[in-house]
Each structure stands twice: as C-alpha cells, then as structure tokens.
XYZ file of C-alpha atoms in Angstrom:
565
model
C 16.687 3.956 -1.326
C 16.653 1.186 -4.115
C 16.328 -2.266 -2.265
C 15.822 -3.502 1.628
C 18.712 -5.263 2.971
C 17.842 -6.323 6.496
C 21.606 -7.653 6.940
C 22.792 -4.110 5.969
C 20.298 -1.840 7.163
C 21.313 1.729 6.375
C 18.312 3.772 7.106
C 19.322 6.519 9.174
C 16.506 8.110 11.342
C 16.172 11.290 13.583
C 15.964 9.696 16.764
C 17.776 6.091 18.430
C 14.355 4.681 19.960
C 13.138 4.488 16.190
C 16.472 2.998 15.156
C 16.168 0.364 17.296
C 12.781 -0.638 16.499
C 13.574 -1.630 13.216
C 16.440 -3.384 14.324
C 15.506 -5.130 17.208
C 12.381 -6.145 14.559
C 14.927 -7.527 12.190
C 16.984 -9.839 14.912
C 13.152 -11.221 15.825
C 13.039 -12.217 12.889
C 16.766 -13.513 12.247
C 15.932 -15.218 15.541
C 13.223 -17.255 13.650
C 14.869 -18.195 11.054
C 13.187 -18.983 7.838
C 12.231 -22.727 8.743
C 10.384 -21.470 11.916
C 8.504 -18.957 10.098
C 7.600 -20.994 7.307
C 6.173 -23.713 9.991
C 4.116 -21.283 11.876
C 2.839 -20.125 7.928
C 2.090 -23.441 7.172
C 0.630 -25.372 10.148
C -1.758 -22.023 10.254
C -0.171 -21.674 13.933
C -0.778 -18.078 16.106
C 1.745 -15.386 16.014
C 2.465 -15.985 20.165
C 6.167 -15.053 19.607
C 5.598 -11.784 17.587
C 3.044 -10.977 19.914
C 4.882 -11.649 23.069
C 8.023 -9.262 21.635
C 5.382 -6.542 20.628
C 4.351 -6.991 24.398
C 8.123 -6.875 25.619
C 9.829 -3.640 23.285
C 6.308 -1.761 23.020
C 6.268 -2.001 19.610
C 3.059 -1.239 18.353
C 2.536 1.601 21.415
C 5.330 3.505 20.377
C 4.298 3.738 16.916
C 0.615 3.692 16.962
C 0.184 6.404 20.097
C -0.200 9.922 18.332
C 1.649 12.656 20.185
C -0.090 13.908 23.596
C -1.023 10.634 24.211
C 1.989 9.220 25.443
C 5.395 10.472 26.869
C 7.396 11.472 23.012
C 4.870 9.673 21.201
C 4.177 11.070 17.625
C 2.108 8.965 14.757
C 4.760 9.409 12.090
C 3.995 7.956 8.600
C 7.606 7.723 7.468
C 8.748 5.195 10.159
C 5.122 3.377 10.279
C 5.566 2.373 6.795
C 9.579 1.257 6.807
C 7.804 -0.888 9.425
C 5.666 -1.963 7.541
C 7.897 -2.739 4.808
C 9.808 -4.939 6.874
C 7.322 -6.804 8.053
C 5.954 -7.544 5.184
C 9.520 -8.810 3.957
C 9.112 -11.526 6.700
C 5.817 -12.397 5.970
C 2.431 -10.638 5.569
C 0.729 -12.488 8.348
C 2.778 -10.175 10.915
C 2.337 -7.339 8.720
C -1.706 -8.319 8.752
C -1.748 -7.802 12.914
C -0.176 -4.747 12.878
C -2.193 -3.342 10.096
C -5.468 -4.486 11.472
C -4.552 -2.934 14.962
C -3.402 0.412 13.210
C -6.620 0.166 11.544
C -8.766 -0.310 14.727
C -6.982 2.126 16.446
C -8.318 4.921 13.619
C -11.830 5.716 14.443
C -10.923 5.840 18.108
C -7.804 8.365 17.718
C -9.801 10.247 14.965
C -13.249 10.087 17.402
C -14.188 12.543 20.171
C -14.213 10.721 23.014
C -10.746 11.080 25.098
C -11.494 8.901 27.916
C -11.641 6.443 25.541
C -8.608 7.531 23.760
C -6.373 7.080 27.207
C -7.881 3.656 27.922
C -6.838 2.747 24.011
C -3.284 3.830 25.007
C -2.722 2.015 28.195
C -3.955 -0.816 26.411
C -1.266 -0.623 23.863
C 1.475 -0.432 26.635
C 0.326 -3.546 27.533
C 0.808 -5.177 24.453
C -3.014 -5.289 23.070
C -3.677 -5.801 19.430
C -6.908 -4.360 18.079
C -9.100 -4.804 15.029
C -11.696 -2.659 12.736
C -15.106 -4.204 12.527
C -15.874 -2.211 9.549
C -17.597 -5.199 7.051
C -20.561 -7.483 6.866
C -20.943 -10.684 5.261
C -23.799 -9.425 2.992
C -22.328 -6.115 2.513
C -18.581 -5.673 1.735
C -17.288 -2.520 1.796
C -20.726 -1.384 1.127
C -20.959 0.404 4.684
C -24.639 2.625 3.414
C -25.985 -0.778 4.226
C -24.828 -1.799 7.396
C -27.245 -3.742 9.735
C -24.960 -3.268 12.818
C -27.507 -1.597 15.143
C -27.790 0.331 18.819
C -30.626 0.316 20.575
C -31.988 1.867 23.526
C -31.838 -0.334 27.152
C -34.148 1.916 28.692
C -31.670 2.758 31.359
C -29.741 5.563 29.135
C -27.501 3.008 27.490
C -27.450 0.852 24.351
C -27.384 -2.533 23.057
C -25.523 -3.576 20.310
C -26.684 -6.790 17.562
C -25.561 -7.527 14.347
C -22.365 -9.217 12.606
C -19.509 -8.340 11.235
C -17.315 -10.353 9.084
C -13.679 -10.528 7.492
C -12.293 -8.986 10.777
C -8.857 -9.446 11.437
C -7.808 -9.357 14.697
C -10.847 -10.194 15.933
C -10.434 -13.121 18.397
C -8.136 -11.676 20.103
C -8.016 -7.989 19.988
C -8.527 -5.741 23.304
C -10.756 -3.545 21.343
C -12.790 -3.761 18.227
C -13.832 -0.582 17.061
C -17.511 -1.438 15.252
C -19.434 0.558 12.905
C -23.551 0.727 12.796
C -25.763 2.777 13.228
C -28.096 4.128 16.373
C -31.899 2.151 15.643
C -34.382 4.278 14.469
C -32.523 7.159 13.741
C -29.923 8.153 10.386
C -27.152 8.527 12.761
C -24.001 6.344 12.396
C -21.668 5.236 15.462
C -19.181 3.839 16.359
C -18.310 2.246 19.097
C -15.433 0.119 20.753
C -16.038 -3.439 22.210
C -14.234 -6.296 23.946
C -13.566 -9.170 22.004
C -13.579 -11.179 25.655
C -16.729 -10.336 26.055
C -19.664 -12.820 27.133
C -22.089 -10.821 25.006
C -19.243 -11.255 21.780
C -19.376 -14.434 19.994
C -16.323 -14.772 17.754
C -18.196 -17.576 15.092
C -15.107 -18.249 12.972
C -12.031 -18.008 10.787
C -13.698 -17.305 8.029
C -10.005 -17.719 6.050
C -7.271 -20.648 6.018
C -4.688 -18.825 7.398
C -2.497 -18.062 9.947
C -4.054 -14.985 11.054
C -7.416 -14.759 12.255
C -9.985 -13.098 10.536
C -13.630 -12.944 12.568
C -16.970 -13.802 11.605
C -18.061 -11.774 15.091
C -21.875 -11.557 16.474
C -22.769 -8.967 19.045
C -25.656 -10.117 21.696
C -26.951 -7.673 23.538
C -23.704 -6.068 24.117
C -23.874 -3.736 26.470
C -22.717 -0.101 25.383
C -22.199 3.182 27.141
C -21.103 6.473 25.922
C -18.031 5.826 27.346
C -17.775 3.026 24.625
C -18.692 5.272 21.883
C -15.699 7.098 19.969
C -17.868 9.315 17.578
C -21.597 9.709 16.212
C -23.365 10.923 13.447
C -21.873 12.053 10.299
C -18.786 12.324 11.819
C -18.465 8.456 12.335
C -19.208 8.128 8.661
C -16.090 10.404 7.869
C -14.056 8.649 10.705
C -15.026 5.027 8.904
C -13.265 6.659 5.569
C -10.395 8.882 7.174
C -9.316 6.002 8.785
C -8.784 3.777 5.872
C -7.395 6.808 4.135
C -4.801 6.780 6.552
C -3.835 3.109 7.712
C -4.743 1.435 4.004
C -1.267 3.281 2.868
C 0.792 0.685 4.347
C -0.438 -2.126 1.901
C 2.165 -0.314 -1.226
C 4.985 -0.820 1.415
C 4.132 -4.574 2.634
C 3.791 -5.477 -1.573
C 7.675 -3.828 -1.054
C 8.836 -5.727 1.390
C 7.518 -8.960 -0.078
C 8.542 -7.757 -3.507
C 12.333 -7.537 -1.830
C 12.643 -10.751 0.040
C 11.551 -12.571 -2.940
C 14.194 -10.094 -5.366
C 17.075 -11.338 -2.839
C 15.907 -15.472 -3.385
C 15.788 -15.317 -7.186
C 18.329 -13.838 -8.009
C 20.526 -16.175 -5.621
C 18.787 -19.043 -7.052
C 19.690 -18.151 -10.504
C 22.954 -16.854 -10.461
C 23.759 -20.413 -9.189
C 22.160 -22.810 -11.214
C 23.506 -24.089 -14.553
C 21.562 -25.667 -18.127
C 22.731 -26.439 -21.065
C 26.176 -25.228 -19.970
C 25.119 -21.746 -18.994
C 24.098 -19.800 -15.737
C 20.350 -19.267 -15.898
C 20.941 -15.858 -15.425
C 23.421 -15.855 -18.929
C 19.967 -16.086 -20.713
C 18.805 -13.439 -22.833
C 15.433 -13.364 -21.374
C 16.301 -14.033 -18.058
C 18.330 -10.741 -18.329
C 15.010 -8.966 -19.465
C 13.106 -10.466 -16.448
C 15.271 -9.350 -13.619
C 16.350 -5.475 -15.194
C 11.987 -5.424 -15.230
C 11.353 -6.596 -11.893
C 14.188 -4.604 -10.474
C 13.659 -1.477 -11.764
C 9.620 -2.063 -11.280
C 10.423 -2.643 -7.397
C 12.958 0.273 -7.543
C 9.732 2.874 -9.135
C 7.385 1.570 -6.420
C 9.840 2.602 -3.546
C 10.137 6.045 -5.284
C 6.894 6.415 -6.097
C 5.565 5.147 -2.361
C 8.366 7.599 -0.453
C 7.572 10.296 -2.256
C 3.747 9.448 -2.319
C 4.542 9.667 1.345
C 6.106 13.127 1.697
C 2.119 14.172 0.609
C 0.633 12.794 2.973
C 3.266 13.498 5.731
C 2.681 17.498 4.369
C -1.417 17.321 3.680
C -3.058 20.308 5.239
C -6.651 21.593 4.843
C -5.386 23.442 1.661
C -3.127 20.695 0.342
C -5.342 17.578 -0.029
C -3.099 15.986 -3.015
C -2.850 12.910 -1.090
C -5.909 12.008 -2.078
C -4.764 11.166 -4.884
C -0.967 9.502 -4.591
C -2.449 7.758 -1.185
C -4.547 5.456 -3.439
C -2.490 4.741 -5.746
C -0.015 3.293 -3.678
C -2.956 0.952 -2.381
C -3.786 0.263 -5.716
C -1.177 1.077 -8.724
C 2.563 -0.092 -6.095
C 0.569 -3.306 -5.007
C -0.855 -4.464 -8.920
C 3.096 -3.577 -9.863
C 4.285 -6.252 -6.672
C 2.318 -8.499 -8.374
C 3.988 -8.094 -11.628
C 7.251 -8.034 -9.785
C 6.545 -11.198 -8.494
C 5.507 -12.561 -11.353
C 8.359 -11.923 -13.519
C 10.791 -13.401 -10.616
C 8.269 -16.719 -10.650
C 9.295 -16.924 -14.754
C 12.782 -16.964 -13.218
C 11.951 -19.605 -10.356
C 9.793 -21.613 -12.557
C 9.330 -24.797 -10.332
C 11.501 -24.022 -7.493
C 9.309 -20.836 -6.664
C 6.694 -24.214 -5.222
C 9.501 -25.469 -2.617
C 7.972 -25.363 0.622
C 11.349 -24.435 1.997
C 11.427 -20.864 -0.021
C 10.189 -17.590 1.282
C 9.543 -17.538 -2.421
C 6.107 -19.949 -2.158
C 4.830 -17.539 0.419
C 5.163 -14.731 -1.410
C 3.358 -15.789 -4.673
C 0.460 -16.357 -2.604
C 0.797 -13.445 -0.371
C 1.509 -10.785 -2.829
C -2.254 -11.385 -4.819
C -3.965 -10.563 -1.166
C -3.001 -6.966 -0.809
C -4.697 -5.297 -4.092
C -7.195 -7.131 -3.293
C -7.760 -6.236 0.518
C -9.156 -2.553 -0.374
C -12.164 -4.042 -1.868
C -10.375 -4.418 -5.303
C -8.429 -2.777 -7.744
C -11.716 -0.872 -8.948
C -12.486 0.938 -6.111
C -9.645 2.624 -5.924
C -9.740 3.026 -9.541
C -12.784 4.833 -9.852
C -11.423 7.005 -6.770
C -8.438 8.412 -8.834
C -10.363 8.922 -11.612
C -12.310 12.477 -9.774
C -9.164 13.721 -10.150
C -8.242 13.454 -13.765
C -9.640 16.874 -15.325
C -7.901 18.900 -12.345
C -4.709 17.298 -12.829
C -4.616 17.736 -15.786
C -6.294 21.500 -17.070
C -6.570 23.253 -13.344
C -3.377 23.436 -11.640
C -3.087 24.893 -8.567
C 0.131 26.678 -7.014
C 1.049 25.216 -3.690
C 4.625 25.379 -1.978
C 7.379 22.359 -2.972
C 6.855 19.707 -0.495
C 9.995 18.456 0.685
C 11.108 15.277 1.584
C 9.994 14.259 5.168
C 11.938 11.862 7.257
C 11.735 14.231 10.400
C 10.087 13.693 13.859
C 7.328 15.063 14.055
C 3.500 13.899 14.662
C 1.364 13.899 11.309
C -1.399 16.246 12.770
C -3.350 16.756 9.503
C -4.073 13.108 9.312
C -6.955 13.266 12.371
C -8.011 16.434 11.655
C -8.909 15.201 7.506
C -12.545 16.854 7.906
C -15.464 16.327 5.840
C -15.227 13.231 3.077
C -16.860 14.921 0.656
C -15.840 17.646 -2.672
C -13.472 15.204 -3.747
C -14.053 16.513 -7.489
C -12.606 20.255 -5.918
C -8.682 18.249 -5.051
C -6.280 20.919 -6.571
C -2.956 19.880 -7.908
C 0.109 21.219 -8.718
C 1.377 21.635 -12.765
C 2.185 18.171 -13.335
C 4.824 18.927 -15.986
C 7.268 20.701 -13.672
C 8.579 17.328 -12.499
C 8.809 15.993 -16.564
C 10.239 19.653 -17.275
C 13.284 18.979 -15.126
C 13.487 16.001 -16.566
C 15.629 16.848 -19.860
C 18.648 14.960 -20.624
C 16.550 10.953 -20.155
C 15.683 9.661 -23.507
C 12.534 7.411 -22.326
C 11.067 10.057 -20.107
C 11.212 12.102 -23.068
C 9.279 9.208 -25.501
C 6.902 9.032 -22.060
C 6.222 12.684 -22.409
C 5.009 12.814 -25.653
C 2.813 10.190 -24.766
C 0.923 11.905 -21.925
C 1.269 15.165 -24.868
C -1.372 13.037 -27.067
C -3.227 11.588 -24.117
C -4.219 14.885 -22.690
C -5.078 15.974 -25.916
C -7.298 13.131 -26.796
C -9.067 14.146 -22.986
C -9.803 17.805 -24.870
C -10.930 16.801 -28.069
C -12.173 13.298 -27.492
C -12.951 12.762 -24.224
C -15.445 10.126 -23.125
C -19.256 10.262 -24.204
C -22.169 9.776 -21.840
C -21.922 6.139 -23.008
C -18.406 5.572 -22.300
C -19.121 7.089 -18.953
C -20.990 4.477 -17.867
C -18.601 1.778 -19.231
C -16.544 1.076 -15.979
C -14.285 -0.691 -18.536
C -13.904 1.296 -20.825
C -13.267 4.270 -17.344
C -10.463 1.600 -15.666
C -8.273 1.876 -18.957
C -8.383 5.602 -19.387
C -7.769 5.410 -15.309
C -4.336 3.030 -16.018
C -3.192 5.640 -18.745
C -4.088 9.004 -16.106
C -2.384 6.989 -12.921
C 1.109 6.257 -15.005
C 1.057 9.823 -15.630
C 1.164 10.902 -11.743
C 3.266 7.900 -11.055
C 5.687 9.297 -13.867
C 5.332 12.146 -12.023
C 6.629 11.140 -8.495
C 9.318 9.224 -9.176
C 10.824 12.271 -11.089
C 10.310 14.151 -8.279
C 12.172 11.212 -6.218
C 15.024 11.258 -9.055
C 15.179 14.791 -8.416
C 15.116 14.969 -4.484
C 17.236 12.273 -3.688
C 19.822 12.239 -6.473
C 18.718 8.578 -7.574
C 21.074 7.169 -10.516
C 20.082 8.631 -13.962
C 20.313 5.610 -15.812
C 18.263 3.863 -13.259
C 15.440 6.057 -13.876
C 15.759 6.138 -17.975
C 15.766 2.259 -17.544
C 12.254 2.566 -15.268
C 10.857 4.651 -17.775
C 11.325 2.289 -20.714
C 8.833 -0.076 -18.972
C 6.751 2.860 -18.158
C 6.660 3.835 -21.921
C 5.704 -0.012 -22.549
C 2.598 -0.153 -20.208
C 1.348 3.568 -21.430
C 1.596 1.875 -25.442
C 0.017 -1.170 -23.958
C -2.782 0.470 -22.405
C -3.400 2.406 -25.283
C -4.108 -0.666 -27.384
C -6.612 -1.731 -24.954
C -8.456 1.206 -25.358
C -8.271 1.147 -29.208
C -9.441 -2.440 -28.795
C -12.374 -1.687 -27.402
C -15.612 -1.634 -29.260
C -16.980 1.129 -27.861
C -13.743 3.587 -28.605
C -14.548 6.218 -31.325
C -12.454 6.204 -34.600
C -10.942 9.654 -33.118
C -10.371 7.814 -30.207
C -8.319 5.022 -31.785
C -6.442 7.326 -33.745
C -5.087 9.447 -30.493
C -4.680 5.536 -29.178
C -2.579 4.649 -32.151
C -0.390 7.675 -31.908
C 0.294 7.367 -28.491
C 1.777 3.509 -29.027
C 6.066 4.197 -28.974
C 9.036 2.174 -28.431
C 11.238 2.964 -25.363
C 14.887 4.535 -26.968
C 17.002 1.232 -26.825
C 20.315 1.576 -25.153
C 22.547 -1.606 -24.628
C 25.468 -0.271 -22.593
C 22.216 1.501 -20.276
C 20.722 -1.800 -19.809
C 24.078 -3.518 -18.766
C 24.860 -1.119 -16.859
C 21.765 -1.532 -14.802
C 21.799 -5.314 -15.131
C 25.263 -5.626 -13.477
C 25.186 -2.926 -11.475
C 21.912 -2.811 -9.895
C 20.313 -6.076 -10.874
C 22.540 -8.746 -11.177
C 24.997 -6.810 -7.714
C 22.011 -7.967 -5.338
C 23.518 -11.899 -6.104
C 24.619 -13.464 -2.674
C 23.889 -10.117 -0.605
C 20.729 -11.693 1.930
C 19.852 -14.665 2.936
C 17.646 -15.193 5.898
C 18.643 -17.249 8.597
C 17.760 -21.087 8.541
C-alpha cells in the first residue's frame, strides 16, 4: 500500500488478464531501459514503441471498453488508476496518451449514440489512441464561449469550423471527440472526427514536448448524425462528467512520479559521503526524507480511498464530488512538495540528464496545472464546506473496492448542476476512531476551532468575493477531508500506526501554517485572527516514532529499485 516497487510488484487483483497488464507494462518498460526512455524524452521523439505494444496486448481496449461493449470488458477505476500510476512512474508522456485517449473516449461512452459507441470499440482493438477537443486558444477551459460551430449543408447534414487548441492526441488520434455548438441555435454538440481527415488541419505542437498537443482547424468537415455522440444540454453535462471521471488519474500519475523519484534519492544519498558523513547522517536530510515519505505515503491513502467513492457513487451518494477533486488538485500540489523536498536532497545531481530525477522535476509542476489550475478546483470544493461540516447525511460504510466489476454510476452521473445539495457523511466518525495517535489528536482540535470560527466568524460579503482570502479557508476545509480519508485508509487496511501519527505531524504543520496566512491577511477580522491564532499547534514530538519511521519506512527503500540502464 505504502510505495510502488515495479521489481516487486505485489498487487494482487481479482482476475489474471488484469495481472498481466500491469506486468507485461512493467517489462515494456524494463525493456527500455532508462537511457532509451530518457532519449525519446529528450530528442522530443514519438512514443512508436508504446504505441505499437498498446496495439499488440490491447492495452488501452481492455481497460477503456465499459462492460457490454466488449467480450468481459468492465471500465474499472481501481485498475485504470494503478495503471496510471505506473505509467506515470516511467514517465508522464506515456501516461499523457493514455489519459488523453481515456479522456476522448468520455463524451462518446457517456453520449447516446451506440453506433458510434461500437465503431469507438473496434477502433480500440486496433490499437487507436484518441483525444478530447474540449479547449480553444482564446478560451481555456472557458467552454460558455466556445466558437466551435455546426452548420447546416442543406442536404440534412452539418459542417463543422472552428479551432481547438492544447489537444493532446490530436495528430494522431482515430477519433477526436469535439465540443461546439449547432449555429444559430443554444444547443451544444458534440461530435467525433478523424484526425486523417482532408477537411482536419492539425496546425501545430503548440508545446516542446514529446507528446503532441494540437492546435487543430476544422474546414468544412463534413458531419452526420452518425458522427454526433450527444446534443443539447446533455453534451454540456457529458463535456463535465467526462472530466469528472478521467481527470482522477492525474493524483495517481503525481504518485507514480512521486515514487520513481523516492527510489533515486534515496539511493543517491545513502551512498554519497561529505565531510566524513553519509548525506543521509544529516539532521536535516533525515527531516526531508521522513516528510516526503510519509507525504507520498498520505497521497496513496488518501487517492485509494478517494477511489472507493467514486468506485461506490450512486444517484444518492454523490460524495465523490468532493474527494474526486481533490485528488486532481490537493495529491498533485502535495507531489510537488514531495518532489521538492527530494530535489533539497539531490541538490545538483537532481539536473543530470542521466536521472529519471530531471524528468520528474519538470514533469511533476504539469499535472496541477493541467485542470485549468489549482483554483478551479479550489473554488469547486469549496460548495461543499457548510454541508460537510453542519449537515451530515447518513449513508451506508463504503467499503474498500478492488473487485471486478464495471463502474456503472460513472456514465449514468446525470445533471451537473445542485452541487451546493452534495450530502456527506459525519466527518468525525473517521477522527473518532482515531484515539490512541497523539498528532491526530493536536489535528482534531484544530479542525474543533476551525469549524467554530465557520459559525461565529465566517466570511463577510467582502471576504466572499476575495478569491484569496476563499483559497486559504479552502486549504484549511480540504486538510480536514483529507485527514479524514486517510483515517479511514488507517482503519480499512490496517496501515502502521506510527506511520499515520508521523503523517499527521506534517498535517498539523500545514493546518498552523495556513492559519497564519489567513491571520496575515488584511482583510481577516480581529475575531478572525484570534480563531487563526488559536488554531496554530505543534505536532507532539516523538524521537523513537520518527526513527522508527526513518529506518523502517524511509531510509528501508535504500537499494530496493533501480530501473534498467
């Protein structure tokens, strides 16, 4: 549960085929070898390789065909995101193609039109990648303004003009499902075109990278309604189920980068020697790698567990909503802390162009990044706050969820809309089992005063408006229900107690440290800043603890992976 290991990988699963996938994915990779990858990464050179073994074991069709679709084909979350996880150990470009195709493949799956839907999956059994021609250059993530447009041929069809822009996938991808909108009406579509096409014009890259991401015109492209997976307001709610749905593997690829970088530090310092000591003998050094280890080992929990929710999400149960976004936002801001702790570590040899290492400080930055920023999701999670915290709902323990089965709920989501109406259950249950951990009890009384200071001096019209001022009270509110998962791992899957009291003396750091930002800031109240001031603590200190976890956990990882030359 703690740490990826491709060299010893342990995961058990409920069926062979899925078994194999992951470890016919890590001897690809072994295959490689790090100098081969690191070429490819650095000469900007296609994937050919990665796509041609897709092509050859199915890859991608087996775990991207939802169930009815394909002989024993489900669309299972749990073993979609350990593959993500491991690609992203390798390197985020492959991870990028297979979450660009997952993400392409959305609106179609999640659309009306079948025909289309059994074209998509013969496509995959061929080895097709796909892509999600959701953004315009002009417009972002802003989709209200998109100038994508159908029009009429006159002979019961359409044409589609317009660009879109920062597509990945999109020089090569079989389909590319396209958002717009139908000319001269309110109605949104979408629709899936050829990127082969003489009527698609594929500008540019518009990155410097190994993958390809599309600056892509449409001319006249011709479109039938056997092109077109949904229309109307449905498309809209297609356009934002699907990135509810595929966006979750970013937490997991920020993992698996986290990892691989994890396994080179600590191999590089455990072996080097100044001033007549190991590097890892230093006091600080010692403070760097218990951090970053038991960071990485709270974004696993939080992300499994995270994904039991959405695994279990129902029409009545919609408390994904809330964990599923913070795993795009809150596990992939920790990776970058994770990786920047381990770069303190590295210092100069973290800029060798023959590490993984120099990869992943440039890689790991990309993924909080790729959902349209950190704020987005932010001001997401924050529609959730007063229900979490004064409304509790009762709904049924959700248990852990590494079985077979297809996730149904997640293309049947519905309406995107009453987001404000997301029940949750009693928070405090998971801190309430909790009893024995000294720092989860210093954490608790923290959240005590926070959740006071919501009831007696919540935010004021002015504040409101102060995205600001709303991101820090957001930071303080997402530690809670990331608290609140990984107890909930801890409890589920008997994870080490001292492993946990050690994750939640960092925790009880960042909730003091956010706290001072928000006294700090000049629009905070003077009741404000003294619920702020109350709610700054120390973590309980305990050195026998933090060796423990140093030479047990941190420190044991020394000499256990290396990739292959």
């Amino acid at each position: 549960m703690h740490l990826l290991n491709p060299k010893q990988f342990a995961q058990s699963y409920p069926d062979e085929e899925t078994k194999q996938i992951m470890l016919k994915t890590i001897d690809f990779f072994e295959g490689l070898g790090l100098a081969k990858t690191k070429a490819d990464y650095e000469s900007r050179r296609w994937y050919t390789e990665f796509l041609e073994f897709n092509k050859k074991e199915k890859i991608f069709a087996t775990l991207l065909t939802p169930k009815n679709y394909a002989k024993n084909a489900r669309w299972d979350t749990s073993r979609i995101t350990d593959f993500a996880e491991i690609l992203g150990f390798y390197g985020l470009t492959y991870w990028y193609c297979f979450q660009v195709s997952a993400l392409g493949l959305g609106p179609i799956f999640l659309g009306s039109n079948e025909e289309l839907k059994k074209k998509t999956v013969a496509l995959l059994e061929q080895g097709e990648i796909f892509a999600f021609g959701l953004s315009e250059k002009e417009h972002g993530a802003d989709i209200y303004s998109s100038e994508m447009k159908l029009s009429s041929d006159g002979k019961g069809g359409y044409v589609a003009n317009g660009e879109k822009y920062y597509i990945g996938n999109g020089n090569k991808a079989a389909l590319v499902s396209t958002f717009g909108k139908v000319e001269g009406s309110d109605d949104y579509v979408f629709f899936a075109v050829d990127s082969q096409h003489d009527s698609y014009e594929c500008i540019k890259n518009v990155i410097n990278n190994q993958d390809y991401v599309a600056n892509y015109r449409l001319n006249d492209y011709p479109i039938t309604a056997d092109d077109i997976s949904e229309q109307g307001q449905k498309a809209w709610d297609d356009a934002l189920n699907t990135i509810n749905v595929m966006k979750f593997n970013l937490g997991f690829a920020s993992i698996g980068i986290c990892t691989h970088a994890y396994h080179e530090a600590i191999d590089h310092a455990s072996k080097r020697r100044l001033f007549d000591h190991y590097v890892t003998d230093f006091v600080h050094i010692k403070q760097l790698f218990v951090d970053s280890y038991t960071r990485l080992t709270a974004m696993r929990l939080f992300a499994h567990r995270a994904r039991d929710y959405m695994r279990s999400a129902s029409e009545d149960d919609r408390r994904y909503l809330l964990f599923n976004p913070m795993v795009k936002m809150k596990v992939t801001t920790q990776g970058e802390e994770v990786v920047n702790m381990l770069w303190d570590v590295m210092a100069a040899k973290g800029f060798e162009k023959d590490m993984y290492f120099e990869n992943a400080v440039i890689d790991i930055r990309a993924l909080p990044k790729l959902e349209g920023t950190v704020h987005v999701n932010m001001a997401l999670i924050v529609k959730f706050m007063a229900n979490y915290f004064f409304k509790p709902g009762k709904f049924d323990d959700i248990p852990v969820r590494r079985d077979a089965c297809n996730d149904d709920f997640l293309f049947n989501q519905g309406a995107t809309k009453g987001l404000g109406k997301t029940k949750f259950h009693d928070y405090r249950k998971a801190y309430k089992k909790c009893k024995s951990l000294d720092n989860v009890q210093v954490f608790k009384k923290q959240i005590s005063i926070f959740r006071k200071m919501l009831m007696v001096a919540r935010p004021n019209k002015t504040q409101i408006k102060d995205i600001d001022f709303l991101l820090i009270v957001g930071e303080l509110f997402t530690l809670v229900a990331y608290g609140q998962l990984i107890l909930e791992s801890w409890d589920k899957n008997n994870i080490d107690d001292d492993l946990v009291d050690q994750i939640f003396d960092f925790m009880v750091r960042d909730f003091s440290k956010y706290a001072l930002q928000l006294y700090s800031k000049t629009s905070s109240t003077k009741v404000q800043q003294i619920f702020c001031q109350t709610m700054i603590s120390k973590p309980v200190r305990n050195d026998a603890r933090f060796n423990r976890i140093l030479n047990d956990f941190a420190y044991a990882k020394k000499d256990s992976y290396v990739m292959n030359p």
